[in-house]
Coordinates of C-alpha atoms and ligand atoms in Angstrom, one line a residue:
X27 CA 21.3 -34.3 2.4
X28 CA 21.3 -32.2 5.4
X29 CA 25.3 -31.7 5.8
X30 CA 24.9 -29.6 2.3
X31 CA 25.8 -25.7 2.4
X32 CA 23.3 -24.7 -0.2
X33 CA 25.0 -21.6 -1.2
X34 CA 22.6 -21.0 -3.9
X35 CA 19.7 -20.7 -1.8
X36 CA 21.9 -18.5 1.1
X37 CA 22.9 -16.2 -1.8
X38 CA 19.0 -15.6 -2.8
X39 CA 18.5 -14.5 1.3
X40 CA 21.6 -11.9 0.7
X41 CA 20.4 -10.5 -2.5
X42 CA 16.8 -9.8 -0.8
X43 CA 18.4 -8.3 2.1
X44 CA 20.1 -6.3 -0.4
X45 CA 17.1 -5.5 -2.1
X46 CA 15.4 -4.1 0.8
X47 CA 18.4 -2.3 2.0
X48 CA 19.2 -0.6 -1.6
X49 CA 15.2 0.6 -1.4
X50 CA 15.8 2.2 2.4
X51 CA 19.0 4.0 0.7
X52 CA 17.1 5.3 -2.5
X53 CA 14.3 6.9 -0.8
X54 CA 16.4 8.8 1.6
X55 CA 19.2 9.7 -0.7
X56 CA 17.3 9.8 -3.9
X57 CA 20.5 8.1 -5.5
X58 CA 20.9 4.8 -6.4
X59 CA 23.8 2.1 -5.9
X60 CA 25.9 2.2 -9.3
X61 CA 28.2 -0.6 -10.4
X62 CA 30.2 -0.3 -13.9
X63 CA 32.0 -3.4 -15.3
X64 CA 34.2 -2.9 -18.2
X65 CA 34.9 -6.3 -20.4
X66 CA 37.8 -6.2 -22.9
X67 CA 38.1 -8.9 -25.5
X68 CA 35.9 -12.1 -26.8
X69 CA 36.5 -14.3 -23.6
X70 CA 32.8 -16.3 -23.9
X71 CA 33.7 -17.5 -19.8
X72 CA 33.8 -13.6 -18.9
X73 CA 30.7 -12.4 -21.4
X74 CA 28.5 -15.1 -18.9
X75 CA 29.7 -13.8 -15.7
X76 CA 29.5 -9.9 -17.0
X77 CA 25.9 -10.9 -18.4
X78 CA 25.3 -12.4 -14.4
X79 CA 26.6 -9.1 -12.5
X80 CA 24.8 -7.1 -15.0
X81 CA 21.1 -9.0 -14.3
X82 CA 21.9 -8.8 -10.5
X83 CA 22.8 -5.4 -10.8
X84 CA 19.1 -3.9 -12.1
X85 CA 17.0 -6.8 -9.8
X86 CA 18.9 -5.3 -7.0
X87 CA 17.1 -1.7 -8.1
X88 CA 21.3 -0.5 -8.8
X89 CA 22.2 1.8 -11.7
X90 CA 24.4 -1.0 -14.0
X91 CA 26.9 -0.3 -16.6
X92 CA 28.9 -2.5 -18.8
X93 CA 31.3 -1.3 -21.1
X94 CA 32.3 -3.9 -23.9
X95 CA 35.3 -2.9 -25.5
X96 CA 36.0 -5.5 -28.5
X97 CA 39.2 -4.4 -28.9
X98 CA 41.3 -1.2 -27.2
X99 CA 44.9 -0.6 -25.9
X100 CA 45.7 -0.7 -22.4
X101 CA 46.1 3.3 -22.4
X102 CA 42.0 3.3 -23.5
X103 CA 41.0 1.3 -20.5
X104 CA 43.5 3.3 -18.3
X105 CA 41.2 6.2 -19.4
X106 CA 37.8 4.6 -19.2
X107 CA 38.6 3.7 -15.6
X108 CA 39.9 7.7 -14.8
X109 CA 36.0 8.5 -16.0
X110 CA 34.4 6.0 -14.0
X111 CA 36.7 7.4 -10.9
X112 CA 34.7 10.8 -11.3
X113 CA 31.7 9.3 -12.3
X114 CA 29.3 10.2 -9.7
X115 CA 26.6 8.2 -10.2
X116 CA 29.0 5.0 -10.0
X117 CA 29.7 3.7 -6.9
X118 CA 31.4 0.6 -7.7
X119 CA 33.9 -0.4 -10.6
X120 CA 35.3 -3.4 -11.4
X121 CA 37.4 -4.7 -14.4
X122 CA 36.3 -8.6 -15.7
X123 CA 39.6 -10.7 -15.6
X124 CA 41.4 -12.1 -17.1
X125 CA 42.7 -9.3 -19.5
X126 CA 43.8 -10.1 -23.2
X127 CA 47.3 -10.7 -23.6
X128 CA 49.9 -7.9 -23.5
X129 CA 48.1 -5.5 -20.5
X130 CA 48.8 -5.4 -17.4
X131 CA 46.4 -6.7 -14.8
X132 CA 48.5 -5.0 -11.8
X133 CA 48.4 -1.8 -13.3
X134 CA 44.5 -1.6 -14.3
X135 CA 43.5 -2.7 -11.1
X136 CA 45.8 0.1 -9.7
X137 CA 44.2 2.4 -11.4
X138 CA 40.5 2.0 -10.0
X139 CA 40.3 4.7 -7.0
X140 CA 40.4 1.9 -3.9
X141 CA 37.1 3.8 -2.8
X142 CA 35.0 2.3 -5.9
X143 CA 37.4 -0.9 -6.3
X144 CA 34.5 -3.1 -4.7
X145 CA 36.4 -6.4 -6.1
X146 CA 38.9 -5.6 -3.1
X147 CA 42.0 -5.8 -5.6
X148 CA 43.2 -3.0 -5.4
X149 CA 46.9 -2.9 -3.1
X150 CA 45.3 -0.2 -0.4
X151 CA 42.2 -3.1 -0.2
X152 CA 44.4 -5.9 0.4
X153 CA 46.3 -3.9 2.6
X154 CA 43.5 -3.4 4.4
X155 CA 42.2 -6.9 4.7
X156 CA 46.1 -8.2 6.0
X157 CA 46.0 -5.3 8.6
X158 CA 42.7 -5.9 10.1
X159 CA 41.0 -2.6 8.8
X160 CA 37.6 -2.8 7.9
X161 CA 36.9 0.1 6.2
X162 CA 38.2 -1.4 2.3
X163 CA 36.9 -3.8 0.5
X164 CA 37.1 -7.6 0.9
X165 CA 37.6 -9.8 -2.3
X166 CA 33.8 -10.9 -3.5
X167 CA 34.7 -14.8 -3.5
X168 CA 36.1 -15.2 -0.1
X169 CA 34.0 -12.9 1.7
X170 CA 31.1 -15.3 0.3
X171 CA 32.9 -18.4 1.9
X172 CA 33.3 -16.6 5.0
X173 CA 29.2 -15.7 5.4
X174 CA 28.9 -19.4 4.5
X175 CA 31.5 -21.0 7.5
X176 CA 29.9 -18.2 9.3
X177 CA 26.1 -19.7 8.8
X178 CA 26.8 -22.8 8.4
X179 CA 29.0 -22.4 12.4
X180 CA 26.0 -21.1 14.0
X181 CA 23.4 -23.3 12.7
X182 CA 26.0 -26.1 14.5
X183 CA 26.1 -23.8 17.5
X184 CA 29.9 -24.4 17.0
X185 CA 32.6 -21.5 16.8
X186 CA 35.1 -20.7 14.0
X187 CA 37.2 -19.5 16.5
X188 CA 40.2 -21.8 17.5
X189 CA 39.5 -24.1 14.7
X190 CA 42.1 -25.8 12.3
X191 CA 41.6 -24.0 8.9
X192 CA 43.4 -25.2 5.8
X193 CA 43.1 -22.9 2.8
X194 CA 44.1 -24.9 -0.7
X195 CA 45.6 -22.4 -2.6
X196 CA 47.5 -19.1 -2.7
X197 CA 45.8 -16.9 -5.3
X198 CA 45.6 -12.8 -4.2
X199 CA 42.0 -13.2 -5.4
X200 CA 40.8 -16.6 -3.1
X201 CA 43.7 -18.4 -1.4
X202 CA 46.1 -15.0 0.6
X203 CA 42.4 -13.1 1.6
X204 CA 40.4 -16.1 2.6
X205 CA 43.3 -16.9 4.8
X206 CA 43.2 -13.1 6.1
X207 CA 39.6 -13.7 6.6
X208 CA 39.9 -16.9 9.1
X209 CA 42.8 -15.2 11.1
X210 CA 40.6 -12.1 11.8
X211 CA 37.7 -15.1 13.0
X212 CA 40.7 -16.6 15.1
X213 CA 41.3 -19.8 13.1
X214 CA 44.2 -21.3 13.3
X215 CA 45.3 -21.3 9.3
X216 CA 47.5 -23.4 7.4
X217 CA 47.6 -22.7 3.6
X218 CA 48.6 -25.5 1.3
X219 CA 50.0 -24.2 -2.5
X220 CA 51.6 -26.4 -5.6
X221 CA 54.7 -27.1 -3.7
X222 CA 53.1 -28.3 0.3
X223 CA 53.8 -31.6 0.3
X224 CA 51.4 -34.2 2.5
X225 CA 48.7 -32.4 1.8
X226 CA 46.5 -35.2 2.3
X227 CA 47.7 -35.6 6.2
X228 CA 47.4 -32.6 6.9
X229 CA 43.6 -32.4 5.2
X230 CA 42.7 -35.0 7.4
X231 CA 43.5 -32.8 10.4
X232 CA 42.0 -29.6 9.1
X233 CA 38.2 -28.8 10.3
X234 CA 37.7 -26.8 8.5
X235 CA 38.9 -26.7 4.5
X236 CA 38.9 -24.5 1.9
X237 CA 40.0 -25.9 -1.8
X238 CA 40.8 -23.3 -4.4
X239 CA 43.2 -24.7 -6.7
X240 CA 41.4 -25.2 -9.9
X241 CA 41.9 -28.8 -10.7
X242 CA 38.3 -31.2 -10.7
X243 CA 38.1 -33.7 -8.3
X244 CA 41.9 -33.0 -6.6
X245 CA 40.8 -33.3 -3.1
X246 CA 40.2 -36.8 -2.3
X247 CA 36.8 -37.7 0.2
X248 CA 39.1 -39.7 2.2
X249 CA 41.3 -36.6 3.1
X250 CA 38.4 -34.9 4.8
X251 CA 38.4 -35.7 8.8
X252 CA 34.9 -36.4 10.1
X253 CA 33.0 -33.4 10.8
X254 CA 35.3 -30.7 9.0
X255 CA 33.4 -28.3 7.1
X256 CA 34.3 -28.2 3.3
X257 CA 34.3 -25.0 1.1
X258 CA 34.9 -25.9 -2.5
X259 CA 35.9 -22.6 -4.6
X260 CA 36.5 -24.4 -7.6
X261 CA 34.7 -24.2 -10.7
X262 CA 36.7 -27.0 -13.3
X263 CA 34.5 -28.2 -16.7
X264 CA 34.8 -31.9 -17.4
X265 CA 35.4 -33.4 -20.5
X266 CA 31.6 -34.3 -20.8
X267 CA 31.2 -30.9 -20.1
X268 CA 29.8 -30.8 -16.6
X269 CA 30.9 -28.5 -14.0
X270 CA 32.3 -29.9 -11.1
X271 CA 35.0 -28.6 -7.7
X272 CA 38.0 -29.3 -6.6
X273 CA 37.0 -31.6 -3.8
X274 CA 35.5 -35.1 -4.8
X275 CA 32.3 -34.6 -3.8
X276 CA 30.8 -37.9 -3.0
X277 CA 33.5 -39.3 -1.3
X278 CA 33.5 -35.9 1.1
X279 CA 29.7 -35.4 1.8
X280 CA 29.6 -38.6 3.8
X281 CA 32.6 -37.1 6.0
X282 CA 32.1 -33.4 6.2
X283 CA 29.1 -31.8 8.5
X284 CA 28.7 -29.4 5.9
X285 CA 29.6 -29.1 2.5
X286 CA 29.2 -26.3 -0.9
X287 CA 27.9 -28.7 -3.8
X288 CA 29.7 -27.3 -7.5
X289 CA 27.7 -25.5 -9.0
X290 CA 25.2 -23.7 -6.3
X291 CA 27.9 -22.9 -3.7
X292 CA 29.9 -20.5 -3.4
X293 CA 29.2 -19.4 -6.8
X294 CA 26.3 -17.4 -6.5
X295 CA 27.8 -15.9 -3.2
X296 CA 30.5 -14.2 -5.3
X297 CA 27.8 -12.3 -6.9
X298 CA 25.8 -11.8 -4.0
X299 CA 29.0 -9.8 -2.2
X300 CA 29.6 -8.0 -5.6
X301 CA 26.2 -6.2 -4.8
X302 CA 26.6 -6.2 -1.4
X303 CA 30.4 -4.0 -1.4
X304 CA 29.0 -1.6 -4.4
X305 CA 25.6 -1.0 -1.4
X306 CA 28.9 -0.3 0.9
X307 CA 30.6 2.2 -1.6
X308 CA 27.3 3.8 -1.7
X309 CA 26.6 4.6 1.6
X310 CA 30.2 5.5 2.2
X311 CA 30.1 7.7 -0.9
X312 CA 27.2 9.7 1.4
X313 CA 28.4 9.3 4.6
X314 CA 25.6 6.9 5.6
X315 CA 25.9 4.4 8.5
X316 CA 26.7 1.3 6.6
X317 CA 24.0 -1.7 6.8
X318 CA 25.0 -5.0 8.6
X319 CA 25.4 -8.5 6.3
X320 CA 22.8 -10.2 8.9
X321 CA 23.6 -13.4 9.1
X322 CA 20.2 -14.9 8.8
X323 CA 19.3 -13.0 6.1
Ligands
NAD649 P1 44.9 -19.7 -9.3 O1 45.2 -20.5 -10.5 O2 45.3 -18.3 -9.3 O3 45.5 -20.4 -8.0 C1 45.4 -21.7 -7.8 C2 46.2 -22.1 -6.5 O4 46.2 -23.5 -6.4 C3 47.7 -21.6 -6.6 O5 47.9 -20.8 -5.5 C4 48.5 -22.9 -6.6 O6 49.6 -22.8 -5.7 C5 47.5 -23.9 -6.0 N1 47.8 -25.2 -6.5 C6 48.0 -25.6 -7.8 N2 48.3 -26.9 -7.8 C7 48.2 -27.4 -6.5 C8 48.4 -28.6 -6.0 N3 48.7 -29.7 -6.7 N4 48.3 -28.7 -4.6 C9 48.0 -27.7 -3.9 N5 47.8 -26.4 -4.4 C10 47.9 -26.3 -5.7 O7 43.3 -19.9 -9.1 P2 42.2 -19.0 -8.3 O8 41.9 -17.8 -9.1 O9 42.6 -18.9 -6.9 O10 40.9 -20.0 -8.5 C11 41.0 -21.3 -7.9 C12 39.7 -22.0 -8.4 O11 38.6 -21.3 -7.9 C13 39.5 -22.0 -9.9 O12 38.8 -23.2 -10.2 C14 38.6 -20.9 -10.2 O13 37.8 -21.1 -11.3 C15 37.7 -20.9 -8.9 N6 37.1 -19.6 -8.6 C16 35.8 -19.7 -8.3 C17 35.1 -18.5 -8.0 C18 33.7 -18.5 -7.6 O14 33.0 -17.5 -7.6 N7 33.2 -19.7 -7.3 C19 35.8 -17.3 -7.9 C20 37.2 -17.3 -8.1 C21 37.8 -18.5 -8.5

């Protein structure tokens, strides 16, 4: 179908950009990008996705790290994270969530120095991103949807600009910095949480919708308006085991004029931007000029 968003396929043009860019950097620094992700606990979800960054990481030509802690107190990881801050060959750190019971999320992401946090959690980052400086880092998962609607608007020769943006979810990860995103591109943003109530009228009048709510299948097709571009974030397991969005999906691709599929959206963008903020860092980290996220690439 030609309305699909292959995300997938968009994410492989990011990563070779990335590829060729990370080469220019090595041969006139000598350095190399260095990401560091440390994974506490036995959560098999995280272990796939540390395994994923990890393989991106060293295809990209970037120095990788993981640090697998089984089992360590808060005050360990608190540690860990100091050394990584002075680590010089690491340019990027990030901390898989979510954390085992009993630690504090808000005070290990704290504790990354905002320069290396390249998931963009970190307060100063968000901060940032809300304010309309673009010198911090921007959340990995929205940042992908925005290079998508970005794409996906000038293949359409159409602009984001003016258009009716509704966001589906209020997370600090998708939901508050994909809204940030489509202000700074002039949308006009509404974003729906648990307690927005006609959320299916107003869906109909969105043209542009982003659903990250974490519930398979919650977005009817009939609440998508004819034309309006549909970003599905979500990533919800069936009971037959298959991985599916938030947004019905068959009921909305006869609607939308472009849509992500679940899985081989926005997925593989996340990692794509991963790499792509840690090639930031790096140049930053030596006061290089800092590459352009081409959007043809
Ligand atoms: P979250 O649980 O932190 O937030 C969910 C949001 O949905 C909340 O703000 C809540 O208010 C809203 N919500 C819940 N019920 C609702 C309802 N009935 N109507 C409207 N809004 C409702 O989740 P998150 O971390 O933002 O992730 C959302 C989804 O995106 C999950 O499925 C997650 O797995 C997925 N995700 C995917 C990627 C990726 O790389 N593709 C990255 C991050 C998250």
């Amino acid at each position: 179908m030609g309305n699909i968003i292959d995300g997938k396929s968009i994410a492989a043009g990011v990563v070779l950009h990335i590829c060729n860019e990370t080469r220019s950097f090595s041969e006139r620094t000598g350095l190399r990008p260095g990401l560091a992700v440390c994974i506490v606990g036995d959560n098999p979800a995280s272990a796939v996705y540390v395994r994923a960054k990890e393989k991106r990481a060293l295809e990209a030509g970037f120095t990788s790290r993981v640090i697998r802690k089984a089992d360590c107190t808060q005050a360990e990881l608190l540690e860990q994270i100091d050394a990584l801050n002075e680590d010089s060959e690491i340019h990027g750190i990030l901390v898989q969530l979510p954390l085992p019971a009993g630690f504090s999320e808000r005070a290990v992401i704290e504790r990354i120095a905002p320069h290396k946090d390249v998931d963009g959690f970190h307060t100063e980052n968000s901060g940032k991103l809300s304010c309309g400086i673009d010198d911090g880092f921007v959340p990995c998962t929205p940042l992908g949807c925005l290079h998508l609607l970005r794409r996906h608007h000038a293949s359409l020769g159409a602009k984001i600009e003016g258009k009716n943006a509704l966001i589906i979810g209020r997370s600090n990860i998708v939901g508050k910095p994909m809204a940030s995103l489509l202000l700074g591109e002039n949308a006009t943003v509404t974003i729906a949480h648990s307690r927005t109530r006609d959320l299916a009228d107003i869906c109909r009048a969105s043209e542009i919708v982003v659903a990250a709510v974490g519930r398979a299948g919650y977005v009817k097709g009939d609440w998508i308006g004819e034309g309006a571009v549909v970003i599905d974030v979500g990533i919800n397991r069936t009971a037959a085991g298959r991985l599916v969005g938030d947004v019905e999906f068959s009921g909305a691709v006869i609607r939308a004029s472009g849509i992500t599929p679940v899985p081989g959206g926005v997925g593989p963008m996340t990692i794509a931007m991963l790499l792509w903020n840690t090639l930031l860092s790096a140049h930053r980290s030596c006061s290089l000029a800092e590459p352009d996220l081409l959007l043809d690439c």
